[in-house]
Amino acid sequence: MIESSIGVFDSGIGGLTVVHELFEQLPNERIVYFGDTARVPYGSKSVEIIRRYASEDTELLLQYNPSLIVVACNTVSAVALDVVKATAGNIPVMGMIGPACLEAVATTTNGRIGIIGTQATVTSKAYDNGINAVALGKNIRTFSQACPLLVPLAEEGWQDHRATTLIVEAYLSPLKKAEVDTLILGCTHYPVLSTVIGNYMGPDVTLINSGAVAARNIKGYTTNTTNLSAEHLFLVSDVPSKFQSVGERFLGYKLPLTKQVIFKEAWVVV
Ligand code: DGL
């Protein structure tokens, strides 16, 4: 068990789109993935609860001796990256926000960047603040939109359904009116819907897949801990059957057998 690995966690299944990118960019790295399927979604929960879950998820990954922790969940990256870093100690942590902000600022030509994500991510303004922090004198405006219905639609496999087309139009029309030329897909699930999102926004809008950008950045972070012989490990907190059946569509690869972990907590009045 003490083989080195990249530890990745998400609120559930969506982080498999980030693992897809890691498989593409770093095919020799061993991945230990945790999806908190028993407590998903995080995006509609309070900041306080998300921060507690983030700390507990990190503690689980630490048991597997990661050389790096990747916070695949945009919601956790937005509201609890500091908690993950504090829990991880000297192990480096990579979230989804920073790399995507840099990429968006480098991509935009008209200075109008759209951001879509969960309610918690959008309310946090983590992307808006991250973009402003790296804008370096560029005149940039951000336009953000929470799209909570897109998560269940992606899990349902409705990427080609006309209901999804209508919902995407309803959510994205303010961003289209705002004439953004760059749109950050600030949620693990949105790459699954990138065709319908891209079709609506049009060919002049560049979509930024936060997971793909982060995976490219991770190349520079990994230490020489590649372990070609070790197998990937996938863990979830609910029974694995749904994760196993829906997961391959998100991962784009055959999903190895997934194991369940149980967090033993006690009720305490606060
Ligand atoms: N993984 C979450 C994110 O990227 C989406 C699902 C949820 O709300 O937990 O923000």
XYZ file of N, CA and C and ligand atoms in Angstrom:
820
model
N 0.823 -1.214 0.000
C 0.000 0.000 0.000
C 0.858 1.266 0.000
N 2.136 1.196 0.366
C 2.933 2.416 0.483
C 3.621 2.744 -0.849
N 2.961 2.495 -1.967
C 3.500 2.922 -3.248
C 3.023 4.338 -3.496
N 3.848 5.119 -4.172
C 3.478 6.502 -4.388
C 2.420 6.622 -5.471
N 1.670 7.722 -5.414
C 0.552 7.871 -6.338
C 0.134 9.332 -6.377
N -0.696 9.639 -7.355
C -1.385 10.936 -7.344
C -2.748 10.676 -6.721
N -3.029 11.336 -5.623
C -4.340 11.214 -4.982
C -5.290 12.243 -5.583
N -6.459 11.794 -5.965
C -7.453 12.684 -6.587
C -8.752 12.513 -5.827
N -9.407 13.628 -5.473
C -10.747 13.433 -4.909
C -11.748 14.415 -5.484
N -12.994 13.979 -5.403
C -14.122 14.755 -5.911
C -15.324 14.435 -5.035
N -16.375 15.235 -5.179
C -17.604 14.968 -4.452
C -18.273 13.677 -4.932
N -17.897 13.183 -6.088
C -18.553 11.962 -6.580
C -17.903 11.461 -7.843
N -18.733 11.369 -8.869
C -18.327 10.728 -10.119
C -17.626 11.683 -11.088
N -17.966 12.990 -10.961
C -17.522 13.965 -11.955
C -16.015 14.059 -12.086
N -15.309 13.820 -10.988
C -13.853 13.929 -11.008
C -13.206 12.956 -11.978
N -13.980 11.991 -12.450
C -13.417 11.054 -13.438
C -13.084 11.763 -14.749
N -13.730 12.908 -15.029
C -13.328 13.671 -16.224
C -11.916 14.238 -16.036
N -11.557 14.528 -14.785
C -10.204 15.013 -14.499
C -9.214 13.848 -14.566
N -9.629 12.683 -14.045
C -8.759 11.496 -14.140
C -8.523 11.153 -15.613
N -9.541 11.339 -16.447
C -9.360 11.116 -17.894
C -8.178 11.948 -18.399
N -8.165 13.207 -18.013
C -7.085 14.099 -18.458
C -5.738 13.670 -17.877
N -5.738 13.182 -16.629
C -4.485 12.709 -16.017
C -3.974 11.470 -16.750
N -4.892 10.578 -17.109
C -4.488 9.383 -17.876
C -3.852 9.794 -19.202
N -4.424 10.839 -19.820
C -3.900 11.291 -21.117
C -2.526 11.947 -20.961
N -2.408 12.799 -19.943
C -1.179 13.594 -19.783
C -0.067 12.836 -19.067
N -0.460 11.972 -18.126
C 0.532 11.297 -17.269
C 0.225 9.800 -17.219
N 0.372 9.119 -18.333
C -0.096 7.727 -18.398
C 0.661 6.768 -17.478
N 1.806 7.186 -16.975
C 2.580 6.270 -16.125
C 2.356 6.487 -14.632
N 1.537 7.461 -14.283
C 1.319 7.731 -12.858
C 0.194 6.858 -12.314
N 0.395 6.396 -11.084
C -0.663 5.631 -10.423
C -1.655 6.619 -9.796
N -2.924 6.356 -10.001
C -3.970 7.235 -9.457
C -4.702 6.525 -8.321
N -4.855 7.226 -7.206
C -5.788 6.779 -6.162
C -6.900 7.806 -6.124
N -8.107 7.384 -6.457
C -9.237 8.302 -6.604
C -10.249 8.050 -5.497
N -10.751 9.128 -4.923
C -11.881 8.994 -3.995
C -13.039 9.871 -4.466
N -14.196 9.269 -4.650
C -15.426 9.993 -4.966
C -16.394 9.859 -3.796
N -16.781 10.994 -3.234
C -17.619 10.972 -2.021
C -19.092 10.812 -2.398
N -19.388 9.691 -3.038
C -20.721 9.477 -3.624
C -21.848 9.429 -2.591
N -21.504 9.159 -1.337
C -22.550 9.123 -0.304
C -23.011 10.531 0.081
N -22.158 11.538 -0.176
C -22.477 12.893 0.301
C -22.617 13.908 -0.833
N -22.461 13.421 -2.089
C -22.641 14.298 -3.242
C -24.109 14.758 -3.290
N -24.477 15.937 -3.785
C -23.601 16.959 -4.336
C -23.031 17.882 -3.257
N -21.876 18.451 -3.533
C -21.296 19.461 -2.661
C -21.761 20.866 -3.091
N -22.019 21.033 -4.379
C -22.230 22.363 -4.953
C -23.422 23.123 -4.423
N -24.382 22.408 -3.808
C -25.554 23.085 -3.248
C -25.466 23.163 -1.728
N -24.346 22.724 -1.151
C -24.233 22.708 0.313
C -23.546 23.982 0.828
N -23.596 24.143 2.161
C -22.991 25.344 2.752
C -21.466 25.231 2.706
N -20.834 26.381 2.743
C -19.373 26.432 2.737
C -18.809 25.649 3.930
N -19.476 25.789 5.078
C -19.000 25.127 6.300
C -18.951 23.600 6.108
N -20.008 23.058 5.536
C -20.060 21.595 5.336
C -19.045 21.166 4.280
N -18.946 21.935 3.200
C -17.990 21.567 2.137
C -16.571 21.545 2.698
N -16.257 22.492 3.553
C -14.904 22.559 4.126
C -14.638 21.352 5.038
N -15.648 20.917 5.775
C -15.460 19.735 6.631
C -15.253 18.491 5.766
N -16.092 18.344 4.735
C -15.950 17.180 3.857
C -14.570 17.187 3.182
N -14.125 18.360 2.768
C -12.836 18.467 2.068
C -11.695 17.970 2.952
N -11.751 18.327 4.227
C -10.717 17.897 5.161
C -10.767 16.374 5.341
N -11.971 15.826 5.468
C -12.105 14.373 5.659
C -11.662 13.609 4.407
N -11.999 14.140 3.238
C -11.595 13.487 1.980
C -10.072 13.467 1.860
N -9.447 14.573 2.257
C -7.983 14.657 2.192
C -7.349 13.639 3.139
N -7.926 13.528 4.331
C -7.394 12.561 5.304
C -7.431 11.141 4.740
N -8.482 10.835 4.030
C -8.561 9.493 3.428
C -7.410 9.294 2.434
N -7.212 10.268 1.543
C -6.158 10.110 0.533
C -4.770 10.017 1.163
N -4.580 10.710 2.287
C -3.265 10.703 2.936
C -2.857 9.289 3.369
N -3.842 8.431 3.580
C -3.541 7.040 3.953
C -2.849 6.292 2.818
N -2.896 6.853 1.612
C -2.342 6.158 0.438
C -1.042 6.793 -0.046
N -0.413 7.578 0.805
C 0.932 8.099 0.522
C 1.023 8.839 -0.819
N 0.142 9.806 -1.064
C 0.202 10.497 -2.355
C 1.410 11.426 -2.453
N 1.968 11.560 -3.665
C 3.044 12.541 -3.863
C 2.442 13.899 -4.192
N 1.163 13.888 -4.524
C 0.442 15.105 -4.909
C -1.044 14.842 -4.689
N -1.767 15.854 -4.247
C -3.223 15.712 -4.139
C -3.874 16.642 -5.150
N -4.722 16.082 -5.990
C -5.446 16.859 -6.985
C -6.892 16.991 -6.518
N -7.325 18.226 -6.334
C -8.709 18.480 -5.940
C -9.513 18.621 -7.231
N -10.072 17.518 -7.697
C -10.790 17.534 -8.974
C -12.085 18.338 -8.881
N -12.652 18.389 -7.690
C -13.938 19.067 -7.494
C -13.734 20.587 -7.533
N -14.399 21.235 -8.474
C -14.296 22.696 -8.576
C -14.873 23.373 -7.340
N -15.927 22.783 -6.781
C -16.566 23.381 -5.611
C -15.596 23.405 -4.429
N -14.920 22.282 -4.199
C -13.924 22.238 -3.116
C -12.768 23.169 -3.445
N -12.334 23.166 -4.704
C -11.238 24.055 -5.111
C -11.603 25.509 -4.841
N -12.882 25.840 -5.009
C -13.330 27.228 -4.856
C -13.450 27.656 -3.403
N -13.931 26.764 -2.528
C -14.240 27.218 -1.159
C -13.403 26.560 -0.068
N -12.571 25.573 -0.423
C -11.885 24.838 0.650
C -10.460 24.426 0.295
N -9.851 25.074 -0.690
C -8.485 24.668 -1.062
C -7.519 24.873 0.109
N -7.741 25.933 0.881
C -6.877 26.189 2.038
C -6.995 25.071 3.081
N -8.189 24.524 3.229
C -8.404 23.428 4.184
C -7.649 22.183 3.716
N -7.737 21.907 2.411
C -7.036 20.736 1.857
C -5.536 20.904 2.072
N -5.027 22.102 1.797
C -3.587 22.348 1.934
C -3.155 22.195 3.394
N -3.954 22.724 4.316
C -3.608 22.625 5.743
C -3.613 21.163 6.179
N -4.579 20.385 5.688
C -4.675 18.970 6.075
C -3.548 18.163 5.436
N -3.166 18.533 4.217
C -2.157 17.767 3.469
C -0.737 18.035 3.963
N -0.526 19.089 4.762
C 0.812 19.367 5.294
C 1.792 19.698 4.185
N 2.885 18.918 4.084
C 3.910 19.247 3.078
C 3.672 18.587 1.720
N 2.543 17.933 1.547
C 2.248 17.319 0.243
C 1.612 18.382 -0.663
N 2.141 18.560 -1.874
C 1.573 19.606 -2.736
C 0.122 19.319 -3.134
N -0.625 20.386 -3.302
C -2.049 20.282 -3.634
C -2.313 21.087 -4.899
N -3.037 20.499 -5.828
C -3.404 21.201 -7.068
C -4.929 21.297 -7.152
N -5.440 22.518 -7.213
C -6.871 22.712 -7.396
C -7.177 23.039 -8.850
N -8.442 23.246 -9.129
C -8.867 23.469 -10.513
C -8.880 24.940 -10.928
N -8.876 25.856 -9.956
C -9.165 27.256 -10.272
C -7.975 27.995 -10.906
N -6.827 27.942 -10.229
C -5.676 28.740 -10.664
C -5.268 28.513 -12.107
N -5.021 27.256 -12.516
C -4.586 27.014 -13.900
C -5.616 27.498 -14.924
N -6.905 27.283 -14.641
C -7.950 27.704 -15.596
C -8.003 29.224 -15.723
N -7.764 29.921 -14.615
C -7.770 31.399 -14.663
C -6.650 31.910 -15.561
N -5.452 31.348 -15.370
C -4.314 31.761 -16.210
C -4.605 31.508 -17.686
N -5.145 30.334 -17.965
C -5.455 29.961 -19.354
C -6.510 30.904 -19.949
N -7.525 31.227 -19.154
C -8.598 32.090 -19.655
C -8.070 33.491 -19.962
N -7.232 34.007 -19.068
C -6.669 35.354 -19.288
C -5.787 35.357 -20.537
N -5.031 34.268 -20.718
C -4.166 34.185 -21.902
C -4.991 34.017 -23.189
N -6.176 33.446 -23.071
C -6.987 33.118 -24.251
C -7.832 34.288 -24.737
N -8.415 35.031 -23.800
C -9.391 36.056 -24.214
C -8.735 37.166 -25.053
N -9.468 37.583 -26.073
C -8.965 38.731 -26.828
C -9.836 39.964 -26.573
N -11.125 39.730 -26.244
C -11.969 40.904 -25.980
C -12.098 41.212 -24.483
N -11.427 40.403 -23.625
C -11.424 40.683 -22.187
C -12.712 40.311 -21.487
N -13.562 39.520 -22.124
C -14.834 39.135 -21.506
C -14.844 37.618 -21.318
N -14.770 37.216 -20.037
C -14.635 35.795 -19.705
C -15.885 35.325 -18.957
N -16.479 34.243 -19.437
C -17.622 33.635 -18.759
C -17.156 32.498 -17.861
N -17.911 32.282 -16.788
C -17.597 31.201 -15.840
C -18.900 30.482 -15.527
N -18.916 29.167 -15.663
C -20.081 28.408 -15.214
C -19.627 27.366 -14.198
N -20.492 27.123 -13.209
C -20.127 26.187 -12.148
C -21.323 25.917 -11.254
N -21.060 25.262 -10.130
C -22.138 25.022 -9.169
C -22.474 26.338 -8.448
N -23.565 26.292 -7.687
C -23.961 27.490 -6.936
C -22.844 27.912 -5.976
N -22.258 26.947 -5.273
C -21.207 27.286 -4.300
C -19.988 27.892 -4.999
N -19.622 27.350 -6.138
C -18.454 27.865 -6.872
C -18.707 29.292 -7.339
N -19.880 29.524 -7.915
C -20.183 30.858 -8.445
C -20.308 31.869 -7.307
N -20.995 31.477 -6.237
C -21.158 32.402 -5.103
C -19.803 32.778 -4.489
N -18.879 31.844 -4.492
C -17.563 32.100 -3.872
C -16.755 33.162 -4.618
N -17.054 33.352 -5.899
C -16.294 34.275 -6.775
C -14.814 33.876 -6.888
N -14.511 32.607 -6.622
C -13.106 32.161 -6.666
C -12.518 32.349 -8.061
N -13.302 32.035 -9.089
C -12.789 32.211 -10.452
C -12.625 33.703 -10.785
N -13.634 34.507 -10.437
C -13.557 35.953 -10.730
C -12.321 36.552 -10.055
N -12.136 36.203 -8.764
C -10.988 36.750 -8.029
C -9.676 36.216 -8.588
N -9.686 34.919 -8.961
C -8.475 34.315 -9.526
C -8.088 34.973 -10.841
N -9.081 35.275 -11.658
C -8.814 35.935 -12.950
C -8.261 37.338 -12.715
N -8.896 38.077 -11.811
C -8.420 39.437 -11.546
C -6.997 39.434 -11.001
N -6.665 38.377 -10.234
C -5.319 38.308 -9.647
C -4.238 38.084 -10.698
N -4.615 37.457 -11.831
C -3.579 37.185 -12.848
C -3.783 38.030 -14.113
N -4.707 38.992 -14.058
C -5.021 39.791 -15.251
C -3.869 40.716 -15.652
N -3.031 41.064 -14.690
C -1.818 41.857 -14.946
C -2.047 43.039 -15.890
N -2.967 43.880 -15.498
C -3.196 45.105 -16.257
C -4.117 44.941 -17.457
N -4.397 43.691 -17.847
C -5.339 43.475 -18.943
C -6.727 43.894 -18.465
N -7.491 44.528 -19.299
C -8.824 44.968 -18.904
C -9.803 43.818 -19.073
N -10.161 43.172 -17.943
C -10.968 41.956 -18.033
C -12.241 42.093 -17.202
N -13.352 41.623 -17.787
C -14.607 41.530 -17.034
C -15.048 40.080 -16.998
N -15.575 39.652 -15.859
C -16.056 38.274 -15.747
C -17.578 38.254 -15.620
N -18.163 37.197 -16.147
C -19.622 37.011 -16.113
C -19.857 35.573 -15.671
N -20.499 35.385 -14.520
C -20.622 34.011 -14.034
C -22.074 33.579 -13.909
N -22.274 32.282 -14.035
C -23.622 31.723 -14.031
C -23.593 30.340 -13.378
N -24.396 30.171 -12.328
C -24.548 28.827 -11.743
C -25.471 27.996 -12.635
N -25.100 26.740 -12.844
C -25.874 25.855 -13.730
C -26.163 24.525 -13.031
N -26.878 24.554 -11.907
C -27.013 23.319 -11.115
C -27.659 22.148 -11.848
N -28.545 22.420 -12.797
C -29.230 21.297 -13.465
C -28.315 20.511 -14.410
N -27.168 21.086 -14.753
C -26.306 20.385 -15.712
C -25.650 19.144 -15.101
N -25.480 19.135 -13.779
C -24.843 17.974 -13.139
C -25.708 16.715 -13.304
N -26.987 16.739 -12.895
C -27.788 15.516 -13.101
C -27.985 15.164 -14.574
N -28.065 16.158 -15.456
C -28.232 15.856 -16.893
C -27.013 15.094 -17.429
N -25.836 15.498 -17.001
C -24.612 14.801 -17.449
C -24.594 13.377 -16.906
N -24.996 13.218 -15.653
C -24.986 11.862 -15.067
C -26.034 10.976 -15.721
N -27.126 11.591 -16.161
C -28.211 10.844 -16.793
C -27.837 10.400 -18.210
N -26.764 10.944 -18.739
C -26.368 10.607 -20.118
C -27.183 11.363 -21.146
N -27.702 12.532 -20.765
C -28.590 13.297 -21.650
C -27.817 14.354 -22.450
N -26.597 14.064 -22.822
C -25.825 15.090 -23.547
C -26.417 15.421 -24.901
N -27.215 14.498 -25.494
C -27.824 14.769 -26.802
C -29.328 15.037 -26.704
N -29.857 15.162 -25.520
C -31.306 15.306 -25.327
C -31.720 16.774 -25.548
N -32.902 16.970 -26.151
C -33.287 18.365 -26.436
C -33.562 19.150 -25.145
N -33.938 18.424 -24.064
C -34.123 19.119 -22.780
C -32.800 19.777 -22.353
N -31.717 19.086 -22.589
C -30.408 19.635 -22.214
C -30.088 20.861 -23.073
N -30.418 20.789 -24.354
C -30.184 21.931 -25.241
C -30.931 23.157 -24.722
N -32.196 22.957 -24.329
C -33.008 24.076 -23.836
C -32.446 24.640 -22.528
N -32.038 23.751 -21.641
C -31.536 24.202 -20.333
C -30.197 24.931 -20.516
N -29.356 24.406 -21.398
C -28.077 25.076 -21.685
C -28.348 26.480 -22.234
N -29.315 26.581 -23.138
C -29.646 27.909 -23.703
C -30.117 28.865 -22.613
N -30.983 28.345 -21.719
C -31.526 29.213 -20.663
C -30.411 29.712 -19.740
N -29.500 28.813 -19.377
C -28.410 29.223 -18.478
C -27.408 30.154 -19.173
N -27.101 29.840 -20.430
C -25.964 30.525 -21.066
C -26.339 31.780 -21.845
N -27.653 32.014 -22.035
C -28.000 33.183 -22.850
C -27.459 34.500 -22.273
N -27.438 34.702 -20.921
C -26.851 35.965 -20.440
C -25.360 36.078 -20.785
N -24.658 34.943 -20.807
C -23.219 34.985 -21.125
C -23.016 35.253 -22.610
N -23.926 34.712 -23.413
C -23.840 34.966 -24.853
C -24.122 36.443 -25.135
N -25.157 36.963 -24.450
C -25.483 38.397 -24.610
C -24.314 39.268 -24.160
N -23.606 38.801 -23.152
C -22.455 39.571 -22.642
C -21.251 39.483 -23.572
N -21.395 38.665 -24.617
C -20.353 38.527 -25.655
C -19.021 38.046 -25.095
N -19.099 37.053 -24.193
C -17.831 36.469 -23.735
C -17.185 35.757 -24.921
N -15.860 35.792 -24.967
C -15.167 35.032 -26.025
C -14.453 33.808 -25.453
N -14.526 33.673 -24.110
C -13.866 32.565 -23.416
C -14.819 32.108 -22.318
N -15.010 30.801 -22.199
C -15.942 30.294 -21.188
C -15.260 29.190 -20.391
N -15.140 29.396 -19.071
C -14.531 28.376 -18.205
C -15.599 27.372 -17.791
N -15.353 26.105 -18.101
C -16.234 25.025 -17.635
C -15.786 24.690 -16.212
N -16.357 25.402 -15.240
C -15.881 25.329 -13.862
C -16.587 24.286 -13.025
N -16.754 23.113 -13.577
C -17.404 22.008 -12.853
C -16.983 20.715 -13.534
N -16.763 19.704 -12.716
C -16.288 18.418 -13.238
C -17.172 17.833 -14.341
N -18.480 18.102 -14.263
C -19.421 17.436 -15.178
C -19.516 18.088 -16.556
N -19.108 19.344 -16.668
C -19.415 20.068 -17.902
C -18.662 19.586 -19.137
N -17.448 19.021 -19.003
C -16.820 18.484 -20.218
C -17.683 17.438 -20.925
N -18.505 16.723 -20.164
C -19.403 15.724 -20.767
C -20.415 16.423 -21.685
N -20.719 17.697 -21.388
C -21.720 18.452 -22.156
C -21.058 19.497 -23.060
N -19.765 19.343 -23.316
C -19.059 20.415 -24.037
C -19.574 20.599 -25.470
N -20.088 19.540 -26.083
C -20.584 19.699 -27.459
C -21.825 20.598 -27.477
N -22.776 20.330 -26.605
C -24.005 21.139 -26.584
C -23.690 22.575 -26.133
N -22.766 22.711 -25.189
C -22.382 24.056 -24.731
C -21.677 24.809 -25.866
N -20.757 24.122 -26.539
C -20.011 24.737 -27.644
C -20.922 25.101 -28.805
N -21.877 24.232 -29.104
C -22.810 24.515 -30.205
C -23.619 25.777 -29.920
N -24.039 25.926 -28.658
C -24.837 27.105 -28.334
C -23.988 28.377 -28.324
N -22.805 28.305 -27.743
C -21.983 29.521 -27.634
C -21.396 29.932 -28.983
N -21.181 28.943 -29.863
C -20.671 29.259 -31.200
C -19.168 29.099 -31.302
N -18.675 29.046 -32.547
C -17.262 28.722 -32.780
C -16.284 29.809 -32.316
N -16.782 31.016 -32.064
C -15.860 32.090 -31.666
C -15.581 32.105 -30.161
N -16.269 31.218 -29.431
C -16.054 31.179 -27.972
C -15.189 29.961 -27.634
N -14.089 30.207 -26.943
C -13.192 29.115 -26.543
C -13.628 28.567 -25.192
N -13.846 27.257 -25.144
C -14.207 26.611 -23.877
C -12.932 26.165 -23.165
N -12.852 26.494 -21.882
C -11.685 26.095 -21.084
C -12.113 24.956 -20.158
N -11.564 23.778 -20.383
C -11.836 22.620 -19.532
C -10.862 22.684 -18.348
N -11.388 23.046 -17.170
C -10.496 23.297 -16.027
C -9.664 22.064 -15.671
N -10.255 20.877 -15.807
C -9.524 19.653 -15.481
C -8.374 19.403 -16.439
N -8.607 19.668 -17.719
C -7.563 19.438 -18.728
C -6.397 20.405 -18.513
N -6.718 21.651 -18.198
C -5.664 22.649 -17.989
C -4.854 22.280 -16.738
N -5.551 21.862 -15.676
C -4.855 21.479 -14.444
C -3.942 20.285 -14.711
N -4.427 19.298 -15.460
C -3.617 18.099 -15.738
C -2.340 18.476 -16.485
N -2.432 19.422 -17.399
C -1.228 19.859 -18.124
C -0.227 20.498 -17.156
N -0.763 21.236 -16.185
C 0.111 21.886 -15.202
C 0.762 20.883 -14.253
N 0.078 19.774 -14.013
C 0.575 18.799 -13.042
C 1.876 18.169 -13.523
N 2.082 18.128 -14.817
C 3.328 17.572 -15.353
C 4.537 18.158 -14.635
N 4.461 19.446 -14.362
C 5.581 20.102 -13.700
C 5.643 19.834 -12.205
N 4.578 19.333 -11.624
C 4.504 19.148 -10.175
C 4.989 17.784 -9.703
N 4.835 16.749 -10.532
C 5.088 15.402 -10.032
C 6.573 15.189 -9.789
N 6.841 14.475 -8.724
C 8.220 14.101 -8.439
C 8.477 12.779 -9.156
N 9.665 12.285 -9.064
C 10.005 11.067 -9.808
C 9.519 9.829 -9.045
N 8.234 9.686 -8.956
C 7.682 8.612 -8.132
C 6.828 7.652 -8.954
N 7.027 7.690 -10.248
C 6.239 6.834 -11.131
C 6.368 5.368 -10.717
N 5.247 4.707 -10.670
C 5.277 3.293 -10.325
C 4.452 2.531 -11.354
N 5.128 2.070 -12.365
C 4.430 1.448 -13.490
C 3.713 0.159 -13.110
N 4.216 -0.515 -12.082
C 3.644 -1.820 -11.761
C 2.372 -1.705 -10.916
N 2.206 -0.580 -10.233
C 1.076 -0.472 -9.309
C -0.223 -0.191 -10.049
N -1.310 -0.741 -9.556
C -2.605 -0.526 -10.194
C -3.291 0.701 -9.609
N -4.134 1.307 -10.424
C -4.930 2.426 -9.920
C -5.919 1.899 -8.875
N -6.341 2.817 -8.029
C -7.305 2.417 -6.999
C -8.460 3.422 -7.017
N -9.679 2.933 -7.107
C -10.860 3.803 -7.102
C -11.709 3.474 -5.887
N -11.999 4.516 -5.092
C -12.760 4.353 -3.858
C -13.977 5.276 -3.886
N -15.082 4.799 -3.351
C -16.278 5.640 -3.232
C -16.906 5.411 -1.864
N -17.754 6.359 -1.428
C -18.342 6.237 -0.096
C -19.741 5.632 -0.109
N -20.412 5.594 -1.262
C -21.685 4.860 -1.374
C -21.369 3.499 -2.003
N -22.348 2.621 -2.093
C -22.082 1.350 -2.778
C -21.660 1.671 -4.222
N -20.711 0.933 -4.784
C -20.086 1.356 -6.044
C -20.899 1.124 -7.318
N -22.095 0.531 -7.267
C -22.741 0.084 -8.511
C -23.008 1.228 -9.497
N -23.577 2.363 -9.047
C -23.868 3.452 -9.988
C -22.564 4.064 -10.521
N -21.615 4.259 -9.622
C -20.318 4.811 -10.016
C -19.689 3.933 -11.094
N -19.809 2.640 -10.882
C -19.209 1.691 -11.808
C -19.894 1.769 -13.184
N -21.242 1.909 -13.188
C -21.945 1.879 -14.480
C -21.866 3.223 -15.216
N -21.984 4.338 -14.485
C -21.952 5.659 -15.134
C -20.506 6.124 -15.354
N -19.609 5.624 -14.512
C -18.246 6.141 -14.468
C -17.480 6.049 -15.771
N -17.673 4.944 -16.489
C -16.861 4.773 -17.700
C -17.123 5.859 -18.732
N -18.359 6.370 -18.769
C -18.699 7.452 -19.702
C -17.927 8.725 -19.336
N -17.742 8.961 -18.056
C -16.999 10.143 -17.613
C -15.491 9.932 -17.770
N -15.046 8.708 -17.521
C -13.612 8.415 -17.534
C -13.096 8.248 -18.957
N -13.934 7.683 -19.834
C -13.492 7.442 -21.206
C -12.500 6.293 -21.300
N -12.380 5.547 -20.235
C -11.531 4.347 -20.198
C -12.297 3.290 -19.405
N -11.831 2.079 -19.495
C -12.450 1.041 -18.669
C -12.144 1.339 -17.202
N -13.168 1.295 -16.387
C -13.007 1.630 -14.967
C -12.629 0.372 -14.196
N -11.504 0.405 -13.474
C -11.166 -0.769 -12.664
C -12.215 -0.980 -11.567
N -12.215 -2.137 -10.985
C -13.151 -2.438 -9.905
C -13.033 -1.370 -8.810
N -14.172 -0.880 -8.361
C -14.191 0.200 -7.372
C -14.545 -0.359 -6.000
N -13.872 0.130 -4.963
C -14.145 -0.344 -3.603
C -14.869 0.734 -2.807
N -15.627 0.287 -1.830
C -16.343 1.237 -0.970
C -15.553 1.475 0.326
N -15.544 2.736 0.758
C -14.984 3.065 2.075
C -16.099 3.693 2.904
N -16.031 3.503 4.195
C -17.071 4.064 5.069
C -16.414 5.010 6.058
N -16.983 6.215 6.151
C -16.488 7.188 7.122
C -17.303 7.005 8.397
N -16.630 6.640 9.478
C -17.372 6.385 10.725
C -17.392 7.655 11.562
N -18.507 8.345 11.514
C -18.605 9.576 12.280
C -19.686 9.419 13.349
N -19.672 10.290 14.326
C -20.683 10.261 15.369
C -21.445 11.574 15.369
N -22.726 11.547 15.672
C -23.508 12.789 15.744
C -23.139 13.565 16.998
N -22.894 14.848 16.817
C -22.559 15.721 17.940
C -23.364 17.019 17.770
N -23.987 17.504 18.834
C -24.704 18.776 18.739
C -23.689 19.912 18.731
N -23.849 20.859 17.771
C -22.875 21.971 17.714
C -23.540 23.274 18.154
N -17.836 17.964 -8.522
C -18.623 19.161 -8.395
C -17.836 20.355 -8.969
O -16.946 20.189 -9.782
C -19.977 19.025 -9.057
C -20.933 18.087 -8.342
C -21.324 18.561 -6.951
O -22.077 19.540 -6.810
O -20.851 17.958 -6.005
O -18.094 21.464 -8.608
